[in-house]
Amino acid sequence: DAKTTQPNSMESNEEEPVHLPCNHSTISGTDYIHWYRQLPSQGPEYVIHGLTSNVNNRMASLAIAEDRKSSTLILHRATLRDAAVYYCILRRGNTDKLIFGTGTRLQVFP
Amino acid sequence: DVKVTQSSRYLVKRTGEKVFLECVQDMDHENMFWYRQDPGLGLRLIYFSYDVKMKEKGDIPEGYSVSREKKERFSLILESASTNQTSMYLCASSFPVVAPSAEAFFGQGTRLTVV
């Protein structure tokens, strides 16, 4: 399975934009890029996903590099509630497996 | 409101016991997953099922088995519980990844302690 690499931790101030990077240099053509986050004492929750084009939803934006070897999750205005572990995951189109890495722990300061 | 429900929030079992962790989803999802989560190790996939009676091993299947007799229910079985299986267990379900709505939904987790 293709691997992703994320920084262990990042910090942000409230109401500032946050850019969470993810490297996936061994991505294949059928791999979807998914992002999940896990708030303290909760199960993970879906944030956003994409294949080739940039994506926006009410929670975040996903910017995918042209060669697809990296992507960035963008939180436009961080809130205290966004403090969580963020996981970047590749989901292979022909297997449906969902394999998590260790993620990025985001701290948000008031 | 979509739901993945795990049968217990907390469980305490003795070493050597056979343990069943149950997971039910009400979204008609084809895929169901079992993970364990340990500090510093993140979520690790134990088993994955893509259809009734179909399963695939994840990264850490040793000491576990699964059962999927009905589409909505996916059971994780610890044949003979050991102390190193003390962990948080998370169940999830999703449509196939190529579906328009492919996000996975997670249950609230079962914290299992084996003594």
Coordinates of N, CA, C and O in Angstrom, one line a residue, chain A residues 1 30-34 36 38 41-49 85 87 89-103, chain B residues 9 31 33 35 37 40-45 48 50 56-59 90 92 94-108:
Chain A
D1 N 0.8 -1.2 0.0 CA 0.0 0.0 0.0 C 0.9 1.2 0.0 O 1.9 1.3 0.7
T30 N -4.9 5.1 -9.4 CA -6.2 4.8 -8.8 C -6.4 5.2 -7.4 O -7.4 4.9 -6.8
D31 N -5.4 5.8 -6.8 CA -5.5 6.1 -5.4 C -6.2 7.5 -5.2 O -5.8 8.5 -5.7
Y32 N -7.2 7.4 -4.3 CA -7.9 8.6 -3.8 C -7.2 9.1 -2.6 O -6.7 8.4 -1.8
I33 N -7.1 10.5 -2.5 CA -6.5 11.1 -1.3 C -7.7 11.5 -0.4 O -8.5 12.3 -0.7
H34 N -7.6 10.9 0.8 CA -8.7 11.2 1.8 C -8.0 11.8 3.0 O -6.9 11.5 3.4
Y36 N -9.0 12.6 7.2 CA -9.9 12.4 8.3 C -9.2 13.2 9.5 O -8.0 13.5 9.5
Q38 N -9.4 13.3 14.0 CA -9.8 12.7 15.2 C -9.7 13.6 16.4 O -8.6 14.0 16.8
S41 N -10.9 11.9 22.3 CA -11.9 10.9 22.9 C -13.0 10.6 21.9 O -14.1 10.2 22.3
Q42 N -12.8 10.8 20.6 CA -13.8 10.4 19.6 C -13.2 9.6 18.5 O -11.9 9.5 18.4
G43 N -14.0 8.9 17.8 CA -13.5 8.2 16.6 C -13.2 9.2 15.5 O -13.7 10.3 15.5
P44 N -12.5 8.8 14.5 CA -12.1 9.7 13.4 C -13.4 10.1 12.6 O -14.4 9.4 12.6
E45 N -13.3 11.3 12.0 CA -14.4 11.8 11.2 C -13.8 12.2 9.8 O -12.7 12.8 9.8
Y46 N -14.6 12.0 8.8 CA -14.2 12.4 7.5 C -14.1 13.9 7.3 O -15.0 14.6 7.9
V47 N -13.1 14.4 6.6 CA -13.0 15.8 6.3 C -13.2 16.1 4.8 O -14.1 16.8 4.5
I48 N -12.5 15.4 4.0 CA -12.6 15.7 2.5 C -11.8 14.7 1.8 O -11.0 14.0 2.3
H49 N -12.1 14.5 0.5 CA -11.3 13.6 -0.4 C -11.3 14.1 -1.8 O -12.1 14.9 -2.2
V85 N -6.1 15.4 15.7 CA -5.1 14.7 14.8 C -5.6 14.5 13.4 O -6.8 14.0 13.3
Y87 N -5.3 13.0 9.6 CA -4.8 11.9 8.9 C -5.0 12.1 7.4 O -6.1 12.3 6.9
I89 N -4.7 10.0 4.0 CA -4.8 8.5 3.7 C -5.0 8.3 2.2 O -5.7 9.1 1.5
L90 N -4.3 7.3 1.6 CA -4.6 7.0 0.2 C -5.5 5.8 0.2 O -5.2 4.8 0.9
R91 N -6.6 5.9 -0.5 CA -7.5 4.7 -0.6 C -7.4 4.2 -2.1 O -7.7 4.9 -3.0
R92 N -7.0 3.0 -2.2 CA -6.8 2.4 -3.5 C -8.1 2.1 -4.1 O -9.0 1.5 -3.5
G93 N -8.3 2.5 -5.3 CA -9.6 2.3 -6.0 C -10.0 0.8 -6.2 O -11.2 0.5 -6.3
N94 N -9.1 -0.1 -6.2 CA -9.4 -1.5 -6.5 C -9.4 -2.4 -5.3 O -9.6 -3.6 -5.4
T95 N -9.2 -1.8 -4.1 CA -9.2 -2.6 -2.9 C -10.2 -2.1 -1.8 O -10.6 -2.8 -0.9
D96 N -10.4 -0.8 -1.7 CA -11.3 -0.2 -0.7 C -10.7 -0.1 0.7 O -11.4 0.3 1.6
K97 N -9.5 -0.6 0.9 CA -8.9 -0.6 2.2 C -8.7 0.9 2.6 O -8.5 1.8 1.8
L98 N -8.7 1.1 3.9 CA -8.5 2.4 4.5 C -7.4 2.3 5.6 O -7.7 1.8 6.7
I99 N -6.2 2.7 5.2 CA -5.0 2.5 6.1 C -4.6 3.8 6.6 O -4.3 4.8 5.8
F100 N -4.6 4.0 7.9 CA -4.2 5.2 8.6 C -2.7 5.2 8.9 O -2.1 4.2 9.2
G101 N -2.1 6.4 8.8 CA -0.7 6.6 9.3 C -0.8 7.2 10.7 O -1.9 7.0 11.4
T102 N 0.2 7.9 11.2 CA 0.2 8.4 12.6 C -0.3 9.9 12.6 O -0.6 10.4 13.7
G103 N -0.5 10.5 11.5 CA -1.2 11.8 11.4 C -0.4 13.0 11.9 O 0.8 12.8 12.4
Chain B
R9 N -19.1 0.2 25.2 CA -18.2 1.3 25.3 C -16.9 0.9 26.1 O -15.8 1.2 25.7
N31 N -18.6 -1.8 2.7 CA -17.4 -2.0 3.5 C -17.6 -1.8 5.0 O -18.2 -0.9 5.4
F33 N -14.9 -2.2 8.6 CA -13.5 -2.2 9.1 C -13.5 -2.4 10.6 O -14.3 -1.8 11.3
Y35 N -10.4 -1.6 13.6 CA -9.1 -1.1 13.9 C -8.9 -1.2 15.4 O -9.8 -1.3 16.2
Q37 N -6.5 1.1 18.3 CA -5.8 2.3 18.4 C -5.0 2.3 19.7 O -5.6 2.1 20.8
G40 N 0.7 6.4 20.4 CA 1.9 6.4 19.6 C 1.9 5.6 18.4 O 2.8 5.7 17.6
L41 N 0.9 4.7 18.2 CA 0.8 3.8 17.1 C -0.3 4.2 16.1 O -0.4 3.5 15.0
G42 N -1.1 5.1 16.5 CA -2.2 5.5 15.6 C -3.3 4.4 15.4 O -3.3 3.4 16.2
L43 N -4.0 4.4 14.3 CA -5.0 3.4 14.1 C -4.4 2.3 13.2 O -3.9 2.6 12.1
R44 N -4.6 1.1 13.6 CA -4.0 0.0 12.8 C -5.2 -0.9 12.3 O -6.0 -1.3 13.2
L45 N -5.2 -1.3 11.1 CA -6.3 -2.1 10.5 C -6.1 -3.5 10.9 O -5.1 -4.1 10.6
F48 N -10.9 -6.2 7.4 CA -11.7 -5.4 6.5 C -12.6 -6.4 5.7 O -12.2 -7.5 5.4
Y50 N -15.5 -6.4 2.5 CA -16.1 -5.6 1.4 C -17.5 -6.2 1.0 O -18.0 -5.6 0.1
E56 N -10.8 -9.5 4.3 CA -9.4 -9.4 4.0 C -8.6 -9.1 5.3 O -9.1 -8.3 6.1
K57 N -7.5 -9.6 5.4 CA -6.6 -9.3 6.6 C -6.1 -7.9 6.4 O -5.8 -7.4 5.3
G58 N -6.0 -7.2 7.6 CA -5.3 -5.9 7.6 C -3.9 -6.0 7.9 O -3.3 -7.1 7.6
D59 N -3.4 -5.1 8.7 CA -1.9 -5.1 9.0 C -1.6 -5.9 10.2 O -0.5 -6.4 10.4
L90 N -12.0 0.3 17.2 CA -12.9 1.1 16.5 C -13.4 0.4 15.2 O -12.7 -0.2 14.5
A92 N -15.7 0.8 11.6 CA -16.1 1.8 10.6 C -16.8 1.2 9.5 O -16.7 -0.1 9.3
S94 N -18.3 2.1 5.1 CA -18.3 3.0 4.0 C -18.8 2.3 2.8 O -18.9 1.1 2.7
F95 N -19.2 3.2 1.8 CA -19.5 2.7 0.5 C -18.2 2.4 -0.2 O -17.1 2.8 0.3
P96 N -18.1 1.8 -1.4 CA -16.9 1.6 -2.1 C -16.2 2.9 -2.4 O -16.9 3.9 -2.6
V97 N -14.9 2.9 -2.5 CA -14.2 4.2 -2.7 C -14.5 4.9 -3.9 O -14.4 6.1 -4.0
V98 N -15.0 4.2 -5.0 CA -15.3 4.8 -6.2 C -16.7 5.5 -6.2 O -17.1 6.1 -7.1
A99 N -17.5 5.2 -5.1 CA -18.8 5.8 -5.0 C -18.7 7.3 -4.8 O -17.7 7.8 -4.3
P100 N -19.7 8.1 -5.2 CA -19.7 9.5 -5.0 C -19.5 9.9 -3.6 O -18.9 10.9 -3.2
S101 N -20.1 9.1 -2.7 CA -20.1 9.4 -1.3 C -19.3 8.3 -0.6 O -19.9 7.3 -0.1
A102 N -18.0 8.4 -0.5 CA -17.2 7.2 -0.1 C -16.6 7.4 1.3 O -15.8 6.6 1.8
E103 N -17.1 8.4 2.1 CA -16.5 8.6 3.4 C -16.8 7.5 4.3 O -17.9 6.9 4.3
A104 N -15.9 7.2 5.2 CA -16.1 6.2 6.3 C -16.7 6.8 7.5 O -16.3 8.0 7.8
F105 N -17.6 6.1 8.2 CA -18.2 6.6 9.4 C -17.7 5.6 10.5 O -17.7 4.4 10.3
F106 N -17.3 6.2 11.6 CA -16.8 5.4 12.7 C -17.7 5.3 13.9 O -18.5 6.3 14.2
G107 N -17.6 4.2 14.6 CA -18.3 4.1 15.9 C -17.6 4.8 17.0 O -16.6 5.4 16.8
Q108 N -18.2 4.8 18.2 CA -17.7 5.5 19.3 C -16.5 4.8 20.0 O -15.8 5.4 20.8

